[in-house]
Coordinates of C-alpha atoms in Angstrom, one line a residue:
G1 CA 131.0 -75.2 -68.5
A2 CA 134.1 -75.4 -70.7
S3 CA 132.1 -74.2 -73.7
E4 CA 131.6 -70.8 -71.9
E5 CA 135.3 -70.0 -72.1
V6 CA 136.3 -67.2 -74.4
A7 CA 138.3 -68.5 -77.4
P8 CA 141.9 -67.3 -77.4
P9 CA 142.9 -65.1 -80.3
V10 CA 143.3 -67.1 -83.5
Q11 CA 146.7 -68.8 -84.1
P12 CA 149.1 -67.2 -86.5
C13 CA 148.6 -68.0 -90.1
F14 CA 151.0 -67.3 -92.9
V15 CA 150.2 -64.4 -95.1
V16 CA 150.0 -64.9 -98.8
P17 CA 152.1 -61.9 -100.0
K18 CA 150.2 -59.2 -102.0
K19 CA 147.0 -61.1 -101.6
E20 CA 144.1 -59.6 -103.4
I21 CA 141.9 -57.7 -101.0
N22 CA 138.2 -57.9 -101.6
V23 CA 135.3 -55.8 -100.3
V24 CA 131.9 -56.8 -98.9
S25 CA 129.2 -57.2 -101.5
D26 CA 126.9 -59.7 -100.0
M27 CA 125.8 -59.4 -96.4
A28 CA 124.8 -63.0 -95.9
K29 CA 128.2 -64.1 -97.1
W30 CA 129.9 -61.6 -94.7
K31 CA 127.9 -62.9 -91.7
R32 CA 128.9 -66.5 -92.5
S33 CA 132.6 -65.6 -93.2
Q34 CA 135.7 -66.6 -91.2
A35 CA 136.4 -62.8 -91.1
Y36 CA 133.2 -62.1 -89.2
A37 CA 133.7 -64.9 -86.8
D38 CA 137.3 -63.9 -86.1
Y39 CA 136.5 -60.2 -85.8
M40 CA 133.6 -60.8 -83.4
G41 CA 135.6 -63.4 -81.4
F42 CA 138.4 -60.8 -81.1
I43 CA 135.9 -58.1 -79.8
L44 CA 134.4 -60.5 -77.3
T45 CA 137.8 -61.8 -76.1
L46 CA 138.8 -58.2 -75.3
N47 CA 135.4 -57.6 -73.7
E48 CA 136.2 -60.4 -71.2
G49 CA 139.8 -59.3 -70.8
V50 CA 138.9 -55.8 -69.5
R51 CA 135.9 -56.8 -67.4
G52 CA 135.9 -55.0 -64.0
K53 CA 139.3 -53.4 -64.7
K54 CA 140.2 -49.7 -64.6
L55 CA 142.2 -47.9 -67.3
T56 CA 144.7 -47.0 -64.5
C57 CA 145.3 -50.5 -63.2
E58 CA 148.6 -52.4 -63.7
Y59 CA 149.0 -54.6 -66.8
K60 CA 151.8 -56.0 -68.9
V61 CA 153.1 -53.7 -71.7
S62 CA 155.0 -55.7 -74.3
E63 CA 157.4 -54.3 -76.9
P64 CA 154.8 -54.5 -79.8
I65 CA 152.4 -52.6 -77.7
E66 CA 155.0 -49.8 -77.1
K67 CA 155.6 -49.8 -80.9
L68 CA 151.9 -49.4 -81.7
V69 CA 151.7 -46.5 -79.3
A70 CA 154.7 -44.9 -81.0
L71 CA 152.9 -45.4 -84.4
L72 CA 149.8 -43.6 -83.0
N73 CA 152.0 -40.8 -81.6
T74 CA 153.4 -40.3 -85.1
L75 CA 149.9 -39.9 -86.5
D76 CA 149.2 -37.4 -83.7
R77 CA 152.3 -35.4 -84.5
W78 CA 151.3 -35.2 -88.1
I79 CA 148.1 -33.5 -87.1
D80 CA 150.1 -30.8 -85.4
E81 CA 152.2 -30.5 -88.5
T82 CA 149.1 -30.2 -90.8
P83 CA 147.0 -27.3 -89.4
P84 CA 143.5 -26.8 -90.8
V85 CA 143.2 -24.5 -93.8
D86 CA 141.0 -21.5 -94.2
Q87 CA 138.0 -22.5 -96.3
P88 CA 134.3 -21.3 -96.7
S89 CA 132.6 -24.5 -95.5
R90 CA 132.6 -25.2 -91.7
F91 CA 132.9 -29.0 -91.9
G92 CA 135.3 -31.3 -93.5
N93 CA 138.5 -29.3 -93.5
K94 CA 140.6 -30.1 -96.6
A95 CA 143.8 -30.2 -94.7
F96 CA 142.7 -33.7 -93.6
R97 CA 143.5 -34.9 -97.2
T98 CA 147.0 -33.7 -96.8
W99 CA 147.3 -35.5 -93.5
Y100 CA 145.8 -38.6 -95.0
A101 CA 148.1 -38.6 -98.0
K102 CA 151.0 -38.8 -95.7
L103 CA 149.5 -41.9 -93.9
D104 CA 148.7 -43.4 -97.3
Q105 CA 152.3 -43.1 -98.3
E106 CA 153.9 -44.2 -95.0
A107 CA 151.5 -46.8 -93.7
E108 CA 153.5 -49.9 -94.8
K109 CA 156.6 -48.4 -93.3
L110 CA 154.8 -47.7 -90.1
V111 CA 153.5 -51.2 -89.9
S112 CA 156.9 -52.7 -90.8
A113 CA 158.3 -51.0 -87.7
V114 CA 155.8 -52.9 -85.5
I115 CA 156.2 -56.4 -86.9
P116 CA 159.3 -58.6 -86.8
K117 CA 161.4 -59.1 -89.9
H118 CA 160.3 -62.6 -90.6
L119 CA 156.7 -61.4 -90.9
A120 CA 157.6 -58.6 -93.3
D121 CA 155.4 -60.1 -96.0
A122 CA 152.3 -59.3 -93.9
A123 CA 153.0 -55.6 -93.8
P124 CA 151.1 -54.6 -97.0
E125 CA 148.0 -56.5 -96.0
V126 CA 148.0 -55.3 -92.4
A127 CA 148.6 -51.7 -93.5
V128 CA 145.4 -51.7 -95.5
Y129 CA 143.4 -51.9 -92.3
L130 CA 145.4 -49.1 -90.7
K131 CA 144.7 -46.8 -93.7
E132 CA 141.0 -47.6 -93.5
S133 CA 140.8 -46.8 -89.8
V134 CA 141.2 -43.0 -89.8
G135 CA 138.3 -41.9 -91.9
N136 CA 137.5 -41.2 -95.6
S137 CA 139.7 -38.7 -97.3
T138 CA 137.2 -37.9 -100.1
R139 CA 134.2 -37.2 -97.8
I140 CA 136.3 -36.2 -94.8
D141 CA 134.1 -38.2 -92.6
Y142 CA 134.7 -40.9 -89.9
G143 CA 132.4 -43.5 -88.3
T144 CA 132.1 -46.9 -86.8
G145 CA 133.2 -48.6 -90.1
H146 CA 136.6 -46.9 -89.7
E147 CA 136.7 -47.8 -86.1
A148 CA 136.0 -51.5 -87.1
A149 CA 139.0 -51.3 -89.5
F150 CA 141.3 -50.4 -86.5
A151 CA 140.0 -53.3 -84.5
A152 CA 140.6 -55.5 -87.6
F153 CA 144.1 -54.1 -87.8
L154 CA 144.7 -55.2 -84.2
C155 CA 143.0 -58.6 -84.9
C156 CA 145.4 -59.2 -87.8
L157 CA 148.4 -58.4 -85.6
C158 CA 147.1 -61.1 -83.2
K159 CA 146.6 -63.6 -86.0
I160 CA 150.2 -63.3 -87.2
G161 CA 151.4 -63.6 -83.6
V162 CA 152.7 -60.0 -83.0
L163 CA 150.2 -59.5 -80.2
R164 CA 149.5 -62.3 -77.8
V165 CA 146.9 -63.4 -75.3
D166 CA 148.6 -61.7 -72.4
D167 CA 148.5 -58.3 -74.3
Q168 CA 144.7 -58.2 -74.0
M169 CA 144.4 -55.4 -71.5
A170 CA 147.1 -53.3 -73.1
I171 CA 145.4 -53.7 -76.5
V172 CA 142.3 -52.0 -75.1
F173 CA 143.7 -49.7 -72.4
K174 CA 146.9 -48.6 -74.1
V175 CA 146.6 -49.0 -77.9
F176 CA 142.9 -48.6 -78.5
N177 CA 142.6 -45.8 -76.0
R178 CA 145.5 -43.9 -77.6
Y179 CA 143.8 -44.5 -81.0
L180 CA 140.6 -42.9 -79.6
E181 CA 142.6 -39.9 -78.5
V182 CA 144.1 -39.4 -81.9
M183 CA 140.7 -39.9 -83.6
R184 CA 139.1 -37.3 -81.3
K185 CA 141.8 -34.9 -82.2
L186 CA 141.3 -35.6 -86.0
Q187 CA 137.5 -35.1 -85.6
K188 CA 138.0 -31.8 -83.8
T189 CA 140.9 -30.4 -85.8
Y190 CA 139.4 -31.2 -89.3
R191 CA 135.8 -31.0 -88.2
M192 CA 135.0 -34.4 -89.7
E193 CA 131.5 -35.4 -90.6
P194 CA 130.0 -38.5 -88.9
A195 CA 130.0 -41.3 -91.4
G196 CA 126.8 -43.3 -91.7
S197 CA 125.5 -41.7 -88.5
Q198 CA 121.9 -42.2 -87.5
G199 CA 121.9 -38.8 -85.9
V200 CA 119.9 -38.7 -82.7
W201 CA 119.0 -42.4 -83.1
G202 CA 122.6 -43.6 -83.1
L203 CA 124.6 -44.4 -80.0
D204 CA 127.4 -41.9 -80.9
D205 CA 128.4 -40.0 -84.0
F206 CA 131.8 -41.6 -84.2
Q207 CA 132.6 -44.6 -82.0
F208 CA 131.0 -47.8 -80.7
L209 CA 133.6 -50.2 -79.3
P210 CA 134.7 -48.0 -76.3
F211 CA 131.1 -48.2 -75.1
I212 CA 131.1 -52.0 -75.3
W213 CA 134.5 -52.4 -73.6
G214 CA 133.9 -49.5 -71.3
S215 CA 130.6 -51.0 -70.0
S216 CA 132.5 -54.3 -69.4
Q217 CA 135.0 -52.3 -67.3
L218 CA 132.2 -51.2 -65.1
I219 CA 130.5 -54.6 -64.5
D220 CA 130.2 -55.2 -60.7
H221 CA 131.4 -51.8 -59.8
P222 CA 130.7 -51.2 -56.1
S223 CA 129.0 -47.8 -56.5
L224 CA 128.8 -46.7 -60.2
E225 CA 125.6 -47.7 -61.8
P226 CA 124.4 -47.0 -65.4
R227 CA 122.1 -44.2 -64.1
H228 CA 125.2 -42.3 -62.9
F229 CA 126.9 -41.7 -66.2
V230 CA 124.5 -38.8 -67.0
D231 CA 125.7 -37.1 -63.9
E232 CA 128.4 -34.5 -64.8
K233 CA 130.1 -34.8 -61.4
V234 CA 130.5 -38.6 -61.6
V235 CA 131.9 -38.3 -65.2
N236 CA 134.4 -35.6 -64.2
E237 CA 135.6 -37.6 -61.2
N238 CA 135.9 -41.0 -62.9
H239 CA 136.6 -40.6 -66.6
K240 CA 140.3 -41.3 -66.3
D241 CA 139.5 -44.8 -65.0
F242 CA 136.7 -45.8 -67.4
M243 CA 136.5 -45.6 -71.2
F244 CA 132.7 -45.3 -71.2
L245 CA 132.8 -42.1 -69.1
E246 CA 135.6 -40.7 -71.3
C247 CA 133.3 -41.1 -74.2
I248 CA 130.5 -39.3 -72.4
L249 CA 132.9 -36.5 -71.5
F250 CA 133.8 -36.0 -75.1
I251 CA 130.2 -36.0 -76.2
T252 CA 129.3 -33.3 -73.6
E253 CA 132.3 -31.2 -74.8
M254 CA 131.2 -31.4 -78.4
K255 CA 127.5 -31.0 -78.0
T256 CA 125.2 -28.4 -76.4
G257 CA 121.8 -28.7 -75.0
P258 CA 120.2 -31.4 -72.8
F259 CA 121.8 -34.8 -72.9
A260 CA 118.5 -36.6 -73.3
E261 CA 118.0 -34.6 -76.6
H262 CA 121.4 -34.9 -78.3
S263 CA 122.2 -38.4 -77.1
N264 CA 118.8 -40.1 -76.7
Q265 CA 120.1 -43.7 -77.1
L266 CA 122.6 -43.2 -74.3
W267 CA 120.0 -41.5 -72.2
N268 CA 117.8 -44.6 -72.6
I269 CA 120.8 -46.9 -71.7
S270 CA 121.2 -45.0 -68.4
A271 CA 117.9 -46.5 -67.3
V272 CA 119.2 -50.1 -67.7
P273 CA 119.6 -51.6 -64.2
S274 CA 123.1 -53.2 -64.5
W275 CA 126.3 -52.8 -66.4
S276 CA 126.3 -56.5 -67.5
K277 CA 122.8 -55.9 -69.1
V278 CA 124.2 -52.7 -70.7
N279 CA 127.2 -54.7 -72.0
Q280 CA 125.1 -57.5 -73.5
G281 CA 122.7 -55.0 -75.0
L282 CA 125.5 -53.1 -76.7
I283 CA 127.0 -56.2 -78.2
R284 CA 123.6 -57.1 -79.7
M285 CA 123.2 -53.5 -80.9
Y286 CA 126.8 -53.4 -82.4
K287 CA 126.0 -56.5 -84.5
A288 CA 122.7 -55.2 -85.6
E289 CA 123.5 -51.5 -86.1
C290 CA 127.1 -51.6 -87.3
L291 CA 128.3 -55.0 -88.5
E292 CA 125.0 -55.9 -90.2
K293 CA 124.3 -52.6 -91.8
F294 CA 125.6 -52.4 -95.4
P295 CA 126.6 -48.7 -95.4
V296 CA 128.9 -49.3 -92.4
I297 CA 130.4 -52.5 -93.5
Q298 CA 130.5 -52.2 -97.3
H299 CA 134.1 -51.0 -97.2
F300 CA 135.4 -53.8 -95.0
K301 CA 138.4 -55.5 -96.6
F302 CA 139.1 -59.2 -96.8
G303 CA 142.4 -60.9 -97.5
S304 CA 144.4 -63.9 -96.3
L305 CA 144.2 -62.9 -92.6
L306 CA 140.5 -62.0 -92.5
P307 CA 139.1 -64.3 -95.3
I308 CA 135.6 -64.0 -96.8
Q309 CA 135.4 -67.9 -97.0
P310 CA 132.7 -69.4 -94.8
V311 CA 133.7 -70.5 -91.3
T312 CA 135.3 -73.9 -91.3
S313 CA 134.8 -75.0 -87.7

């Protein structure tokens, strides 16, 4: 029926310049908020947009998408320019703070380069989400709350009309995928701690969204089934096409020992019969384990683009 259709990204709204940004304090209020509805709608719209598509397929790449990739390339270059420092503790290299200070200083300028002049007033608010998306500079950690801030950053760009409905595939395959590469480089270079990780009970130490969108990519695949992603050969041969397998490859590079031990939740998922079941289950799990867990979402910011007010519709 018509009600099944995925809602298009929210129409542009005008930004109140220098709007006060608030943080989550009340979980029930958060779940009823316009921000939660818009954020989840955005995640699900993209989930449909990449369904059954390979990373390597053809799709439209608009100018704002190119500019976002350039922004991420800049962050990547700064990592090369900020090597880790010698320090006694193995984890949480303090050079990350130097790298982060640069982003903190330049974020508004970076965002201003992506958005058109007539939307310049939105830059300060949108830049907040970019700064939140790379990890915490005090604890030198990174987790799904930071990843959510990057998705919120992209959602805000949709709301002000910089990104459009036909950018969906490029948002996931080009921008979000590049973001993941930069985050993996940050995690490795500065040996960042997982933030709010549930250890062996969590899906992954650092990410969640690429498992959702990555499982959607694999829906109705003629030969790859969920049981195949624990097979090293399958991962090596197909990871360039599928985000999910790229995540598995990164985990196996970073962790030693049997997969069933270091990634028990994923091991359990490999027993699910179909990718559509995996996809539905991951969406439920994302809501329960990430968006509805206070430690993960307590730092989520609200403003005029993602308001804390209850949903109006």
